[in-house]
Amino acid sequence: MSQALISAVLGLFVIPLTISSVLATPNYNNDAQIISQTTKVQNSQSTGESVFQQLNLTQEQTDKIVAIRQQHQQKIIQSLENLRGAQEELNQMIVATNTDNQLRQKHGEVLQLRRDLAELQFNTILKIREVLTPEQLQQWSKLMQQRRESLKNP
């Protein structure tokens, strides 16, 4: 599988959080924007559905993907809420009188929550990938790449 295909597949649900951004050094000023964009995309069911409609899925494939998305959606939403709360706490702690150790501990918690979210997203991608034919997977990759580019340049 090509590197471009792997990168495009990771854009499931057009979530801008990728494995690399989760493991990268955090930009605290950008976290709220990332979480906001992710939440907006998660709440936009028509966006994901239109992408999957373009893949000419069979009814069986559609049913399986809907079930996968429903199974994982609540977990992802909960993970986003947990991340948002921990990030807000960290932001408040940075300007308060907390010790470096307290800040490091909270920072570690935020990083773990990001990894947990990325893992949930990745597992969802893997399950959906099993449902698609190789041709549909290629098309999905292209569509998701286009969606990511349009989010970068609104």
Short mmCIF file of C-alpha atoms in Angstrom, two decimals:
data_model
loop_
_atom_site.label_atom_id
_atom_site.label_comp_id
_atom_site.label_asym_id
_atom_site.label_seq_id
_atom_site.Cartn_x
_atom_site.Cartn_y
_atom_site.Cartn_z
CA MET A 1 0.00 0.00 0.00
CA SER A 2 1.48 3.37 -0.99
CA GLN A 3 2.35 6.06 1.55
CA ALA A 4 -0.17 8.42 -0.09
CA LEU A 5 -2.93 5.84 0.27
CA ILE A 6 -2.14 5.25 3.92
CA SER A 7 -2.15 8.98 4.54
CA ALA A 8 -5.46 9.43 2.75
CA VAL A 9 -7.12 6.54 4.55
CA LEU A 10 -6.14 8.08 7.88
CA GLY A 11 -8.36 11.02 6.99
CA LEU A 12 -11.49 9.06 7.82
CA PHE A 13 -14.38 11.36 8.70
CA VAL A 14 -12.13 14.21 7.64
CA ILE A 15 -10.75 14.39 11.15
CA PRO A 16 -7.68 16.57 11.11
CA LEU A 17 -6.11 14.70 14.01
CA THR A 18 -3.70 12.20 12.53
CA ILE A 19 -1.30 9.89 14.22
CA SER A 20 1.58 12.27 13.50
CA SER A 21 -0.19 15.29 14.95
CA VAL A 22 -1.17 13.33 18.02
CA LEU A 23 2.40 12.33 18.72
CA ALA A 24 3.91 15.70 17.79
CA THR A 25 4.78 18.40 20.26
CA PRO A 26 1.50 20.09 21.14
CA ASN A 27 0.64 23.61 20.06
CA TYR A 28 -1.66 24.70 22.87
CA ASN A 29 -3.03 27.63 20.92
CA ASN A 30 -4.11 25.31 18.11
CA ASP A 31 -5.73 22.54 20.19
CA ALA A 32 -9.05 24.32 20.57
CA GLN A 33 -9.19 24.85 16.82
CA ILE A 34 -8.40 21.17 16.13
CA ILE A 35 -11.03 19.98 18.59
CA SER A 36 -13.57 22.44 17.18
CA GLN A 37 -12.94 21.31 13.59
CA THR A 38 -13.12 17.67 14.60
CA THR A 39 -16.40 18.17 16.43
CA LYS A 40 -17.92 20.04 13.50
CA VAL A 41 -16.96 17.24 11.13
CA GLN A 42 -18.20 14.56 13.51
CA ASN A 43 -21.55 16.31 13.74
CA SER A 44 -21.81 16.68 9.98
CA GLN A 45 -23.24 13.33 9.02
CA SER A 46 -23.99 14.43 5.46
CA THR A 47 -20.29 15.01 4.80
CA GLY A 48 -19.33 11.42 5.51
CA GLU A 49 -22.39 10.03 3.84
CA SER A 50 -21.75 11.95 0.61
CA VAL A 51 -18.22 10.58 0.45
CA PHE A 52 -19.48 7.04 0.92
CA GLN A 53 -22.27 7.60 -1.62
CA GLN A 54 -19.62 8.38 -4.23
CA LEU A 55 -18.10 4.94 -3.71
CA ASN A 56 -21.10 3.08 -5.17
CA LEU A 57 -21.42 0.83 -2.16
CA THR A 58 -23.65 -2.21 -2.16
CA GLN A 59 -26.47 -2.28 0.36
CA GLU A 60 -24.52 -4.80 2.43
CA GLN A 61 -21.44 -2.56 2.45
CA THR A 62 -23.56 0.45 3.38
CA ASP A 63 -25.18 -1.43 6.26
CA LYS A 64 -21.80 -2.59 7.57
CA ILE A 65 -20.26 0.89 7.39
CA VAL A 66 -23.26 2.48 9.08
CA ALA A 67 -22.99 -0.09 11.87
CA ILE A 68 -19.24 0.52 12.24
CA ARG A 69 -19.72 4.28 12.39
CA GLN A 70 -22.53 3.99 14.93
CA GLN A 71 -20.49 1.62 17.05
CA HIS A 72 -17.50 3.98 17.19
CA GLN A 73 -19.13 7.41 17.04
CA GLN A 74 -20.13 7.65 20.69
CA LYS A 75 -16.69 6.52 21.84
CA ILE A 76 -15.03 9.13 19.63
CA ILE A 77 -17.36 11.89 20.84
CA GLN A 78 -16.69 10.95 24.47
CA SER A 79 -12.96 10.88 23.80
CA LEU A 80 -13.15 14.35 22.23
CA GLU A 81 -15.02 15.69 25.25
CA ASN A 82 -12.43 14.20 27.61
CA LEU A 83 -9.62 15.71 25.56
CA ARG A 84 -11.32 19.10 25.46
CA GLY A 85 -11.76 19.10 29.25
CA ALA A 86 -8.19 18.03 29.98
CA GLN A 87 -6.80 20.56 27.52
CA GLU A 88 -8.81 23.35 29.12
CA GLU A 89 -7.57 22.30 32.56
CA LEU A 90 -3.98 22.34 31.31
CA ASN A 91 -4.42 25.78 29.76
CA GLN A 92 -5.75 27.09 33.08
CA MET A 93 -2.95 25.42 35.02
CA ILE A 94 -0.29 27.00 32.81
CA VAL A 95 -1.32 30.51 33.86
CA ALA A 96 -1.99 29.52 37.49
CA THR A 97 0.50 28.70 40.22
CA ASN A 98 0.76 24.98 39.57
CA THR A 99 4.14 23.29 39.91
CA ASP A 100 6.10 22.01 36.95
CA ASN A 101 5.39 18.44 38.06
CA GLN A 102 1.64 19.11 38.12
CA LEU A 103 1.86 20.62 34.63
CA ARG A 104 3.87 17.68 33.34
CA GLN A 105 1.35 15.25 34.79
CA LYS A 106 -1.59 17.06 33.16
CA HIS A 107 0.36 17.35 29.90
CA GLY A 108 0.92 13.59 29.99
CA GLU A 109 -2.81 13.10 30.50
CA VAL A 110 -3.58 15.29 27.47
CA LEU A 111 -1.09 13.36 25.34
CA GLN A 112 -2.60 10.04 26.43
CA LEU A 113 -6.10 11.27 25.58
CA ARG A 114 -4.86 12.29 22.13
CA ARG A 115 -3.34 8.86 21.60
CA ASP A 116 -6.58 7.23 22.76
CA LEU A 117 -8.58 9.32 20.28
CA ALA A 118 -6.18 8.50 17.45
CA GLU A 119 -6.45 4.80 18.31
CA LEU A 120 -10.25 4.93 18.19
CA GLN A 121 -10.14 6.70 14.83
CA PHE A 122 -7.57 4.29 13.44
CA ASN A 123 -9.55 1.23 14.56
CA THR A 124 -12.61 2.65 12.83
CA ILE A 125 -10.60 3.11 9.65
CA LEU A 126 -9.36 -0.47 9.80
CA LYS A 127 -12.88 -1.83 10.18
CA ILE A 128 -14.26 0.26 7.30
CA ARG A 129 -11.28 -0.69 5.16
CA GLU A 130 -12.26 -4.37 5.50
CA VAL A 131 -15.64 -3.60 3.91
CA LEU A 132 -14.33 -1.80 0.81
CA THR A 133 -13.07 -3.36 -2.40
CA PRO A 134 -9.55 -2.37 -3.53
CA GLU A 135 -11.08 -0.02 -6.12
CA GLN A 136 -13.35 1.60 -3.54
CA LEU A 137 -10.41 1.96 -1.17
CA GLN A 138 -8.44 3.80 -3.87
CA GLN A 139 -11.41 6.09 -4.58
CA TRP A 140 -11.99 6.68 -0.86
CA SER A 141 -8.35 7.64 -0.51
CA LYS A 142 -8.66 10.24 -3.28
CA LEU A 143 -11.89 11.66 -1.89
CA MET A 144 -10.50 11.97 1.62
CA GLN A 145 -7.37 13.70 0.31
CA GLN A 146 -9.58 16.23 -1.48
CA ARG A 147 -11.61 16.79 1.69
CA ARG A 148 -8.48 17.41 3.77
CA GLU A 149 -7.17 19.88 1.22
CA SER A 150 -10.49 21.74 1.17
CA LEU A 151 -10.40 22.00 4.99
CA LYS A 152 -6.91 23.48 4.84
CA ASN A 153 -7.97 26.05 2.25
CA PRO A 154 -11.61 26.99 2.98
#
